[in-house]
Amino acid sequence: RPDGLALGLDRSGLFGKTLQEAKVNLAPGDVCLLYTDGVVEARNASGEQYGYDRLAAAASRECPASR
């Protein structure tokens, strides 16, 4: 896990100064899930957050080979 700021957290030059390039090797069957905090922080009508557990469960259902 590289150090640095998350995308969109800084409007000054700090983001560019802390940006690091990283290489991640994926093997056959690996899954790379890209999401924003808006997904896990989304709330239903009752105010309950979607959360990381539901995101992981949805990814497992859609990518059964990653189980």
mmCIF file with all atom_site columns, N, CA, C and O in Angstrom, residues 12-59:
data_model
loop_
_atom_site.group_PDB
_atom_site.id
_atom_site.type_symbol
_atom_site.label_atom_id
_atom_site.label_alt_id
_atom_site.label_comp_id
_atom_site.label_asym_id
_atom_site.label_entity_id
_atom_site.label_seq_id
_atom_site.pdbx_PDB_ins_code
_atom_site.Cartn_x
_atom_site.Cartn_y
_atom_site.Cartn_z
_atom_site.occupancy
_atom_site.B_iso_or_equiv
_atom_site.pdbx_formal_charge
_atom_site.auth_seq_id
_atom_site.auth_comp_id
_atom_site.auth_asym_id
_atom_site.auth_atom_id
_atom_site.pdbx_PDB_model_num
ATOM 1   N N  . SER A 1 12 ? -4.522  21.728  -3.457  1.00 0.00 ? 12 SER A N  1
ATOM 2   C CA . SER A 1 12 ? -3.228  22.392  -3.599  1.00 0.00 ? 12 SER A CA 1
ATOM 3   C C  . SER A 1 12 ? -2.271  21.457  -4.331  1.00 0.00 ? 12 SER A C  1
ATOM 4   O O  . SER A 1 12 ? -2.669  20.447  -4.887  1.00 0.00 ? 12 SER A O  1
ATOM 5   N N  . GLY A 1 13 ? -1.000  21.746  -4.302  1.00 0.00 ? 13 GLY A N  1
ATOM 6   C CA . GLY A 1 13 ? -0.016  20.901  -4.956  1.00 0.00 ? 13 GLY A CA 1
ATOM 7   C C  . GLY A 1 13 ? 0.401   19.702  -4.130  1.00 0.00 ? 13 GLY A C  1
ATOM 8   O O  . GLY A 1 13 ? 1.195   18.881  -4.573  1.00 0.00 ? 13 GLY A O  1
ATOM 9   N N  . LEU A 1 14 ? -0.145  19.569  -2.910  1.00 0.00 ? 14 LEU A N  1
ATOM 10  C CA . LEU A 1 14 ? 0.257   18.486  -2.026  1.00 0.00 ? 14 LEU A CA 1
ATOM 11  C C  . LEU A 1 14 ? -0.022  17.118  -2.634  1.00 0.00 ? 14 LEU A C  1
ATOM 12  O O  . LEU A 1 14 ? 0.791   16.212  -2.527  1.00 0.00 ? 14 LEU A O  1
ATOM 13  N N  . PHE A 1 15 ? -1.148  16.955  -3.304  1.00 0.00 ? 15 PHE A N  1
ATOM 14  C CA . PHE A 1 15 ? -1.482  15.656  -3.896  1.00 0.00 ? 15 PHE A CA 1
ATOM 15  C C  . PHE A 1 15 ? -0.401  15.226  -4.881  1.00 0.00 ? 15 PHE A C  1
ATOM 16  O O  . PHE A 1 15 ? 0.102   14.114  -4.829  1.00 0.00 ? 15 PHE A O  1
ATOM 17  N N  . GLY A 1 16 ? -0.032  16.133  -5.779  1.00 0.00 ? 16 GLY A N  1
ATOM 18  C CA . GLY A 1 16 ? 0.984   15.811  -6.777  1.00 0.00 ? 16 GLY A CA 1
ATOM 19  C C  . GLY A 1 16 ? 2.331   15.497  -6.158  1.00 0.00 ? 16 GLY A C  1
ATOM 20  O O  . GLY A 1 16 ? 3.084   14.668  -6.669  1.00 0.00 ? 16 GLY A O  1
ATOM 21  N N  . LYS A 1 17 ? 2.636   16.137  -5.042  1.00 0.00 ? 17 LYS A N  1
ATOM 22  C CA . LYS A 1 17 ? 3.916   15.905  -4.376  1.00 0.00 ? 17 LYS A CA 1
ATOM 23  C C  . LYS A 1 17 ? 3.960   14.556  -3.668  1.00 0.00 ? 17 LYS A C  1
ATOM 24  O O  . LYS A 1 17 ? 5.026   13.998  -3.441  1.00 0.00 ? 17 LYS A O  1
ATOM 25  N N  . THR A 1 18 ? 2.808   14.041  -3.274  1.00 0.00 ? 18 THR A N  1
ATOM 26  C CA . THR A 1 18 ? 2.770   12.773  -2.537  1.00 0.00 ? 18 THR A CA 1
ATOM 27  C C  . THR A 1 18 ? 2.376   11.594  -3.415  1.00 0.00 ? 18 THR A C  1
ATOM 28  O O  . THR A 1 18 ? 2.349   10.458  -2.959  1.00 0.00 ? 18 THR A O  1
ATOM 29  N N  . LEU A 1 19 ? 2.054   11.868  -4.664  1.00 0.00 ? 19 LEU A N  1
ATOM 30  C CA . LEU A 1 19 ? 1.627   10.824  -5.587  1.00 0.00 ? 19 LEU A CA 1
ATOM 31  C C  . LEU A 1 19 ? 2.742   9.802   -5.789  1.00 0.00 ? 19 LEU A C  1
ATOM 32  O O  . LEU A 1 19 ? 3.897   10.150  -5.961  1.00 0.00 ? 19 LEU A O  1
ATOM 33  N N  . GLN A 1 20 ? 2.373   8.545   -5.732  1.00 0.00 ? 20 GLN A N  1
ATOM 34  C CA . GLN A 1 20 ? 3.327   7.464   -5.958  1.00 0.00 ? 20 GLN A CA 1
ATOM 35  C C  . GLN A 1 20 ? 2.747   6.496   -6.976  1.00 0.00 ? 20 GLN A C  1
ATOM 36  O O  . GLN A 1 20 ? 1.566   6.176   -6.929  1.00 0.00 ? 20 GLN A O  1
ATOM 37  N N  . GLU A 1 21 ? 3.580   6.059   -7.873  1.00 0.00 ? 21 GLU A N  1
ATOM 38  C CA . GLU A 1 21 ? 3.161   5.036   -8.821  1.00 0.00 ? 21 GLU A CA 1
ATOM 39  C C  . GLU A 1 21 ? 3.445   3.684   -8.194  1.00 0.00 ? 21 GLU A C  1
ATOM 40  O O  . GLU A 1 21 ? 4.484   3.478   -7.572  1.00 0.00 ? 21 GLU A O  1
ATOM 41  N N  . ALA A 1 22 ? 2.508   2.774   -8.328  1.00 0.00 ? 22 ALA A N  1
ATOM 42  C CA . ALA A 1 22 ? 2.680   1.433   -7.769  1.00 0.00 ? 22 ALA A CA 1
ATOM 43  C C  . ALA A 1 22 ? 2.242   0.401   -8.796  1.00 0.00 ? 22 ALA A C  1
ATOM 44  O O  . ALA A 1 22 ? 1.332   0.645   -9.580  1.00 0.00 ? 22 ALA A O  1
ATOM 45  N N  . LYS A 1 23 ? 2.904   -0.718  -8.785  1.00 0.00 ? 23 LYS A N  1
ATOM 46  C CA . LYS A 1 23 ? 2.563   -1.818  -9.683  1.00 0.00 ? 23 LYS A CA 1
ATOM 47  C C  . LYS A 1 23 ? 1.966   -2.938  -8.840  1.00 0.00 ? 23 LYS A C  1
ATOM 48  O O  . LYS A 1 23 ? 2.512   -3.308  -7.807  1.00 0.00 ? 23 LYS A O  1
ATOM 49  N N  . VAL A 1 24 ? 0.843   -3.441  -9.290  1.00 0.00 ? 24 VAL A N  1
ATOM 50  C CA . VAL A 1 24 ? 0.170   -4.537  -8.603  1.00 0.00 ? 24 VAL A CA 1
ATOM 51  C C  . VAL A 1 24 ? 0.018   -5.671  -9.606  1.00 0.00 ? 24 VAL A C  1
ATOM 52  O O  . VAL A 1 24 ? -0.565  -5.486  -10.674 1.00 0.00 ? 24 VAL A O  1
ATOM 53  N N  . ASN A 1 25 ? 0.559   -6.811  -9.289  1.00 0.00 ? 25 ASN A N  1
ATOM 54  C CA . ASN A 1 25 ? 0.438   -7.972  -10.167 1.00 0.00 ? 25 ASN A CA 1
ATOM 55  C C  . ASN A 1 25 ? -0.820  -8.754  -9.803  1.00 0.00 ? 25 ASN A C  1
ATOM 56  O O  . ASN A 1 25 ? -1.029  -9.098  -8.643  1.00 0.00 ? 25 ASN A O  1
ATOM 57  N N  . LEU A 1 26 ? -1.652  -8.987  -10.791 1.00 0.00 ? 26 LEU A N  1
ATOM 58  C CA . LEU A 1 26 ? -2.864  -9.774  -10.597 1.00 0.00 ? 26 LEU A CA 1
ATOM 59  C C  . LEU A 1 26 ? -2.684  -11.127 -11.271 1.00 0.00 ? 26 LEU A C  1
ATOM 60  O O  . LEU A 1 26 ? -2.180  -11.211 -12.392 1.00 0.00 ? 26 LEU A O  1
ATOM 61  N N  . ALA A 1 27 ? -3.113  -12.135 -10.597 1.00 0.00 ? 27 ALA A N  1
ATOM 62  C CA . ALA A 1 27 ? -3.058  -13.492 -11.135 1.00 0.00 ? 27 ALA A CA 1
ATOM 63  C C  . ALA A 1 27 ? -4.414  -13.839 -11.734 1.00 0.00 ? 27 ALA A C  1
ATOM 64  O O  . ALA A 1 27 ? -5.428  -13.207 -11.421 1.00 0.00 ? 27 ALA A O  1
ATOM 65  N N  . PRO A 1 28 ? -4.458  -14.834 -12.597 1.00 0.00 ? 28 PRO A N  1
ATOM 66  C CA . PRO A 1 28 ? -5.749  -15.276 -13.128 1.00 0.00 ? 28 PRO A CA 1
ATOM 67  C C  . PRO A 1 28 ? -6.723  -15.570 -11.985 1.00 0.00 ? 28 PRO A C  1
ATOM 68  O O  . PRO A 1 28 ? -6.360  -16.211 -11.003 1.00 0.00 ? 28 PRO A O  1
ATOM 69  N N  . GLY A 1 29 ? -7.929  -15.037 -12.096 1.00 0.00 ? 29 GLY A N  1
ATOM 70  C CA . GLY A 1 29 ? -8.934  -15.233 -11.061 1.00 0.00 ? 29 GLY A CA 1
ATOM 71  C C  . GLY A 1 29 ? -8.965  -14.130 -10.017 1.00 0.00 ? 29 GLY A C  1
ATOM 72  O O  . GLY A 1 29 ? -9.910  -14.039 -9.251  1.00 0.00 ? 29 GLY A O  1
ATOM 73  N N  . ASP A 1 30 ? -7.926  -13.287 -9.950  1.00 0.00 ? 30 ASP A N  1
ATOM 74  C CA . ASP A 1 30 ? -7.924  -12.158 -9.024  1.00 0.00 ? 30 ASP A CA 1
ATOM 75  C C  . ASP A 1 30 ? -8.965  -11.139 -9.472  1.00 0.00 ? 30 ASP A C  1
ATOM 76  O O  . ASP A 1 30 ? -9.310  -11.055 -10.658 1.00 0.00 ? 30 ASP A O  1
ATOM 77  N N  . VAL A 1 31 ? -9.444  -10.362 -8.541  1.00 0.00 ? 31 VAL A N  1
ATOM 78  C CA . VAL A 1 31 ? -10.437 -9.335  -8.827  1.00 0.00 ? 31 VAL A CA 1
ATOM 79  C C  . VAL A 1 31 ? -9.933  -8.008  -8.289  1.00 0.00 ? 31 VAL A C  1
ATOM 80  O O  . VAL A 1 31 ? -9.418  -7.945  -7.174  1.00 0.00 ? 31 VAL A O  1
ATOM 81  N N  . CYS A 1 32 ? -10.078 -6.973  -9.078  1.00 0.00 ? 32 CYS A N  1
ATOM 82  C CA . CYS A 1 32 ? -9.723  -5.622  -8.647  1.00 0.00 ? 32 CYS A CA 1
ATOM 83  C C  . CYS A 1 32 ? -11.025 -4.816  -8.623  1.00 0.00 ? 32 CYS A C  1
ATOM 84  O O  . CYS A 1 32 ? -11.665 -4.608  -9.649  1.00 0.00 ? 32 CYS A O  1
ATOM 85  N N  . LEU A 1 33 ? -11.412 -4.386  -7.451  1.00 0.00 ? 33 LEU A N  1
ATOM 86  C CA . LEU A 1 33 ? -12.664 -3.652  -7.276  1.00 0.00 ? 33 LEU A CA 1
ATOM 87  C C  . LEU A 1 33 ? -12.343 -2.202  -6.978  1.00 0.00 ? 33 LEU A C  1
ATOM 88  O O  . LEU A 1 33 ? -11.679 -1.897  -5.989  1.00 0.00 ? 33 LEU A O  1
ATOM 89  N N  . LEU A 1 34 ? -12.782 -1.302  -7.837  1.00 0.00 ? 34 LEU A N  1
ATOM 90  C CA . LEU A 1 34 ? -12.590 0.127   -7.644  1.00 0.00 ? 34 LEU A CA 1
ATOM 91  C C  . LEU A 1 34 ? -13.918 0.730   -7.219  1.00 0.00 ? 34 LEU A C  1
ATOM 92  O O  . LEU A 1 34 ? -14.948 0.475   -7.839  1.00 0.00 ? 34 LEU A O  1
ATOM 93  N N  . TYR A 1 35 ? -13.886 1.520   -6.168  1.00 0.00 ? 35 TYR A N  1
ATOM 94  C CA . TYR A 1 35 ? -15.109 2.137   -5.673  1.00 0.00 ? 35 TYR A CA 1
ATOM 95  C C  . TYR A 1 35 ? -14.757 3.435   -4.976  1.00 0.00 ? 35 TYR A C  1
ATOM 96  O O  . TYR A 1 35 ? -13.608 3.702   -4.673  1.00 0.00 ? 35 TYR A O  1
ATOM 97  N N  . THR A 1 36 ? -15.764 4.256   -4.741  1.00 0.00 ? 36 THR A N  1
ATOM 98  C CA . THR A 1 36 ? -15.563 5.498   -4.000  1.00 0.00 ? 36 THR A CA 1
ATOM 99  C C  . THR A 1 36 ? -16.207 5.360   -2.630  1.00 0.00 ? 36 THR A C  1
ATOM 100 O O  . THR A 1 36 ? -17.046 4.470   -2.399  1.00 0.00 ? 36 THR A O  1
ATOM 101 N N  . ASP A 1 37 ? -15.840 6.267   -1.734  1.00 0.00 ? 37 ASP A N  1
ATOM 102 C CA . ASP A 1 37 ? -16.428 6.213   -0.396  1.00 0.00 ? 37 ASP A CA 1
ATOM 103 C C  . ASP A 1 37 ? -17.935 6.439   -0.439  1.00 0.00 ? 37 ASP A C  1
ATOM 104 O O  . ASP A 1 37 ? -18.660 6.026   0.450   1.00 0.00 ? 37 ASP A O  1
ATOM 105 N N  . GLY A 1 38 ? -18.432 7.052   -1.513  1.00 0.00 ? 38 GLY A N  1
ATOM 106 C CA . GLY A 1 38 ? -19.869 7.256   -1.636  1.00 0.00 ? 38 GLY A CA 1
ATOM 107 C C  . GLY A 1 38 ? -20.651 5.957   -1.692  1.00 0.00 ? 38 GLY A C  1
ATOM 108 O O  . GLY A 1 38 ? -21.811 5.904   -1.288  1.00 0.00 ? 38 GLY A O  1
ATOM 109 N N  . VAL A 1 39 ? -20.031 4.900   -2.175  1.00 0.00 ? 39 VAL A N  1
ATOM 110 C CA . VAL A 1 39 ? -20.715 3.603   -2.250  1.00 0.00 ? 39 VAL A CA 1
ATOM 111 C C  . VAL A 1 39 ? -20.945 3.059   -0.847  1.00 0.00 ? 39 VAL A C  1
ATOM 112 O O  . VAL A 1 39 ? -22.067 2.686   -0.494  1.00 0.00 ? 39 VAL A O  1
ATOM 113 N N  . VAL A 1 40 ? -19.907 2.971   -0.046  1.00 0.00 ? 40 VAL A N  1
ATOM 114 C CA . VAL A 1 40 ? -20.040 2.368   1.283   1.00 0.00 ? 40 VAL A CA 1
ATOM 115 C C  . VAL A 1 40 ? -20.743 3.302   2.266   1.00 0.00 ? 40 VAL A C  1
ATOM 116 O O  . VAL A 1 40 ? -21.287 2.843   3.273   1.00 0.00 ? 40 VAL A O  1
ATOM 117 N N  . GLU A 1 41 ? -20.763 4.605   1.979   1.00 0.00 ? 41 GLU A N  1
ATOM 118 C CA . GLU A 1 41 ? -21.419 5.562   2.868   1.00 0.00 ? 41 GLU A CA 1
ATOM 119 C C  . GLU A 1 41 ? -22.867 5.851   2.465   1.00 0.00 ? 41 GLU A C  1
ATOM 120 O O  . GLU A 1 41 ? -23.578 6.559   3.181   1.00 0.00 ? 41 GLU A O  1
ATOM 121 N N  . ALA A 1 42 ? -23.320 5.292   1.347   1.00 0.00 ? 42 ALA A N  1
ATOM 122 C CA . ALA A 1 42 ? -24.707 5.490   0.916   1.00 0.00 ? 42 ALA A CA 1
ATOM 123 C C  . ALA A 1 42 ? -25.648 4.919   1.974   1.00 0.00 ? 42 ALA A C  1
ATOM 124 O O  . ALA A 1 42 ? -25.359 3.905   2.609   1.00 0.00 ? 42 ALA A O  1
ATOM 125 N N  . ARG A 1 43 ? -26.767 5.581   2.173   1.00 0.00 ? 43 ARG A N  1
ATOM 126 C CA . ARG A 1 43 ? -27.729 5.166   3.202   1.00 0.00 ? 43 ARG A CA 1
ATOM 127 C C  . ARG A 1 43 ? -29.079 4.836   2.577   1.00 0.00 ? 43 ARG A C  1
ATOM 128 O O  . ARG A 1 43 ? -29.493 5.463   1.615   1.00 0.00 ? 43 ARG A O  1
ATOM 129 N N  . ASN A 1 44 ? -29.761 3.872   3.181   1.00 0.00 ? 44 ASN A N  1
ATOM 130 C CA . ASN A 1 44 ? -31.113 3.547   2.732   1.00 0.00 ? 44 ASN A CA 1
ATOM 131 C C  . ASN A 1 44 ? -32.111 4.468   3.442   1.00 0.00 ? 44 ASN A C  1
ATOM 132 O O  . ASN A 1 44 ? -31.713 5.356   4.198   1.00 0.00 ? 44 ASN A O  1
ATOM 133 N N  . ALA A 1 45 ? -33.381 4.256   3.214   1.00 0.00 ? 45 ALA A N  1
ATOM 134 C CA . ALA A 1 45 ? -34.411 5.111   3.796   1.00 0.00 ? 45 ALA A CA 1
ATOM 135 C C  . ALA A 1 45 ? -34.400 5.096   5.319   1.00 0.00 ? 45 ALA A C  1
ATOM 136 O O  . ALA A 1 45 ? -34.836 6.042   5.959   1.00 0.00 ? 45 ALA A O  1
ATOM 137 N N  . SER A 1 46 ? -33.878 4.028   5.914   1.00 0.00 ? 46 SER A N  1
ATOM 138 C CA . SER A 1 46 ? -33.796 3.920   7.370   1.00 0.00 ? 46 SER A CA 1
ATOM 139 C C  . SER A 1 46 ? -32.532 4.564   7.934   1.00 0.00 ? 46 SER A C  1
ATOM 140 O O  . SER A 1 46 ? -32.316 4.562   9.135   1.00 0.00 ? 46 SER A O  1
ATOM 141 N N  . GLY A 1 47 ? -31.660 5.062   7.049   1.00 0.00 ? 47 GLY A N  1
ATOM 142 C CA . GLY A 1 47 ? -30.430 5.697   7.494   1.00 0.00 ? 47 GLY A CA 1
ATOM 143 C C  . GLY A 1 47 ? -29.262 4.748   7.680   1.00 0.00 ? 47 GLY A C  1
ATOM 144 O O  . GLY A 1 47 ? -28.196 5.144   8.122   1.00 0.00 ? 47 GLY A O  1
ATOM 145 N N  . GLU A 1 48 ? -29.440 3.481   7.327   1.00 0.00 ? 48 GLU A N  1
ATOM 146 C CA . GLU A 1 48 ? -28.387 2.485   7.483   1.00 0.00 ? 48 GLU A CA 1
ATOM 147 C C  . GLU A 1 48 ? -27.405 2.577   6.313   1.00 0.00 ? 48 GLU A C  1
ATOM 148 O O  . GLU A 1 48 ? -27.812 2.608   5.159   1.00 0.00 ? 48 GLU A O  1
ATOM 149 N N  . GLN A 1 49 ? -26.096 2.629   6.629   1.00 0.00 ? 49 GLN A N  1
ATOM 150 C CA . GLN A 1 49 ? -25.086 2.685   5.583   1.00 0.00 ? 49 GLN A CA 1
ATOM 151 C C  . GLN A 1 49 ? -24.982 1.368   4.834   1.00 0.00 ? 49 GLN A C  1
ATOM 152 O O  . GLN A 1 49 ? -25.185 0.306   5.403   1.00 0.00 ? 49 GLN A O  1
ATOM 153 N N  . TYR A 1 50 ? -24.624 1.470   3.553   1.00 0.00 ? 50 TYR A N  1
ATOM 154 C CA . TYR A 1 50 ? -24.404 0.271   2.747   1.00 0.00 ? 50 TYR A CA 1
ATOM 155 C C  . TYR A 1 50 ? -23.244 -0.522  3.323   1.00 0.00 ? 50 TYR A C  1
ATOM 156 O O  . TYR A 1 50 ? -23.367 -1.712  3.579   1.00 0.00 ? 50 TYR A O  1
ATOM 157 N N  . GLY A 1 51 ? -22.122 0.102   3.567   1.00 0.00 ? 51 GLY A N  1
ATOM 158 C CA . GLY A 1 51 ? -21.012 -0.497  4.297   1.00 0.00 ? 51 GLY A CA 1
ATOM 159 C C  . GLY A 1 51 ? -20.112 -1.410  3.491   1.00 0.00 ? 51 GLY A C  1
ATOM 160 O O  . GLY A 1 51 ? -20.437 -1.838  2.385   1.00 0.00 ? 51 GLY A O  1
ATOM 161 N N  . TYR A 1 52 ? -18.950 -1.690  4.070   1.00 0.00 ? 52 TYR A N  1
ATOM 162 C CA . TYR A 1 52 ? -17.940 -2.533  3.438   1.00 0.00 ? 52 TYR A CA 1
ATOM 163 C C  . TYR A 1 52 ? -18.376 -3.997  3.352   1.00 0.00 ? 52 TYR A C  1
ATOM 164 O O  . TYR A 1 52 ? -18.065 -4.673  2.383   1.00 0.00 ? 52 TYR A O  1
ATOM 165 N N  . ASP A 1 53 ? -19.095 -4.482  4.357   1.00 0.00 ? 53 ASP A N  1
ATOM 166 C CA . ASP A 1 53 ? -19.520 -5.886  4.333   1.00 0.00 ? 53 ASP A CA 1
ATOM 167 C C  . ASP A 1 53 ? -20.460 -6.162  3.169   1.00 0.00 ? 53 ASP A C  1
ATOM 168 O O  . ASP A 1 53 ? -20.342 -7.182  2.483   1.00 0.00 ? 53 ASP A O  1
ATOM 169 N N  . ARG A 1 54 ? -21.396 -5.258  2.925   1.00 0.00 ? 54 ARG A N  1
ATOM 170 C CA . ARG A 1 54 ? -22.323 -5.444  1.801   1.00 0.00 ? 54 ARG A CA 1
ATOM 171 C C  . ARG A 1 54 ? -21.598 -5.318  0.466   1.00 0.00 ? 54 ARG A C  1
ATOM 172 O O  . ARG A 1 54 ? -21.903 -6.046  -0.481  1.00 0.00 ? 54 ARG A O  1
ATOM 173 N N  . LEU A 1 55 ? -20.645 -4.398  0.394   1.00 0.00 ? 55 LEU A N  1
ATOM 174 C CA . LEU A 1 55 ? -19.872 -4.257  -0.829  1.00 0.00 ? 55 LEU A CA 1
ATOM 175 C C  . LEU A 1 55 ? -19.099 -5.541  -1.116  1.00 0.00 ? 55 LEU A C  1
ATOM 176 O O  . LEU A 1 55 ? -19.093 -6.047  -2.246  1.00 0.00 ? 55 LEU A O  1
ATOM 177 N N  . ALA A 1 56 ? -18.465 -6.096  -0.105  1.00 0.00 ? 56 ALA A N  1
ATOM 178 C CA . ALA A 1 56 ? -17.713 -7.341  -0.268  1.00 0.00 ? 56 ALA A CA 1
ATOM 179 C C  . ALA A 1 56 ? -18.643 -8.489  -0.662  1.00 0.00 ? 56 ALA A C  1
ATOM 180 O O  . ALA A 1 56 ? -18.302 -9.313  -1.517  1.00 0.00 ? 56 ALA A O  1
ATOM 181 N N  . ALA A 1 57 ? -19.814 -8.549  -0.063  1.00 0.00 ? 57 ALA A N  1
ATOM 182 C CA . ALA A 1 57 ? -20.776 -9.605  -0.398  1.00 0.00 ? 57 ALA A CA 1
ATOM 183 C C  . ALA A 1 57 ? -21.250 -9.465  -1.846  1.00 0.00 ? 57 ALA A C  1
ATOM 184 O O  . ALA A 1 57 ? -21.348 -10.469 -2.570  1.00 0.00 ? 57 ALA A O  1
ATOM 185 N N  . ALA A 1 58 ? -21.508 -8.240  -2.287  1.00 0.00 ? 58 ALA A N  1
ATOM 186 C CA . ALA A 1 58 ? -21.943 -8.018  -3.660  1.00 0.00 ? 58 ALA A CA 1
ATOM 187 C C  . ALA A 1 58 ? -20.826 -8.401  -4.633  1.00 0.00 ? 58 ALA A C  1
ATOM 188 O O  . ALA A 1 58 ? -21.088 -9.024  -5.671  1.00 0.00 ? 58 ALA A O  1
ATOM 189 N N  . ALA A 1 59 ? -19.591 -8.054  -4.319  1.00 0.00 ? 59 ALA A N  1
ATOM 190 C CA . ALA A 1 59 ? -18.462 -8.420  -5.173  1.00 0.00 ? 59 ALA A CA 1
ATOM 191 C C  . ALA A 1 59 ? -18.313 -9.930  -5.245  1.00 0.00 ? 59 ALA A C  1
ATOM 192 O O  . ALA A 1 59 ? -18.043 -10.486 -6.314  1.00 0.00 ? 59 ALA A O  1
#
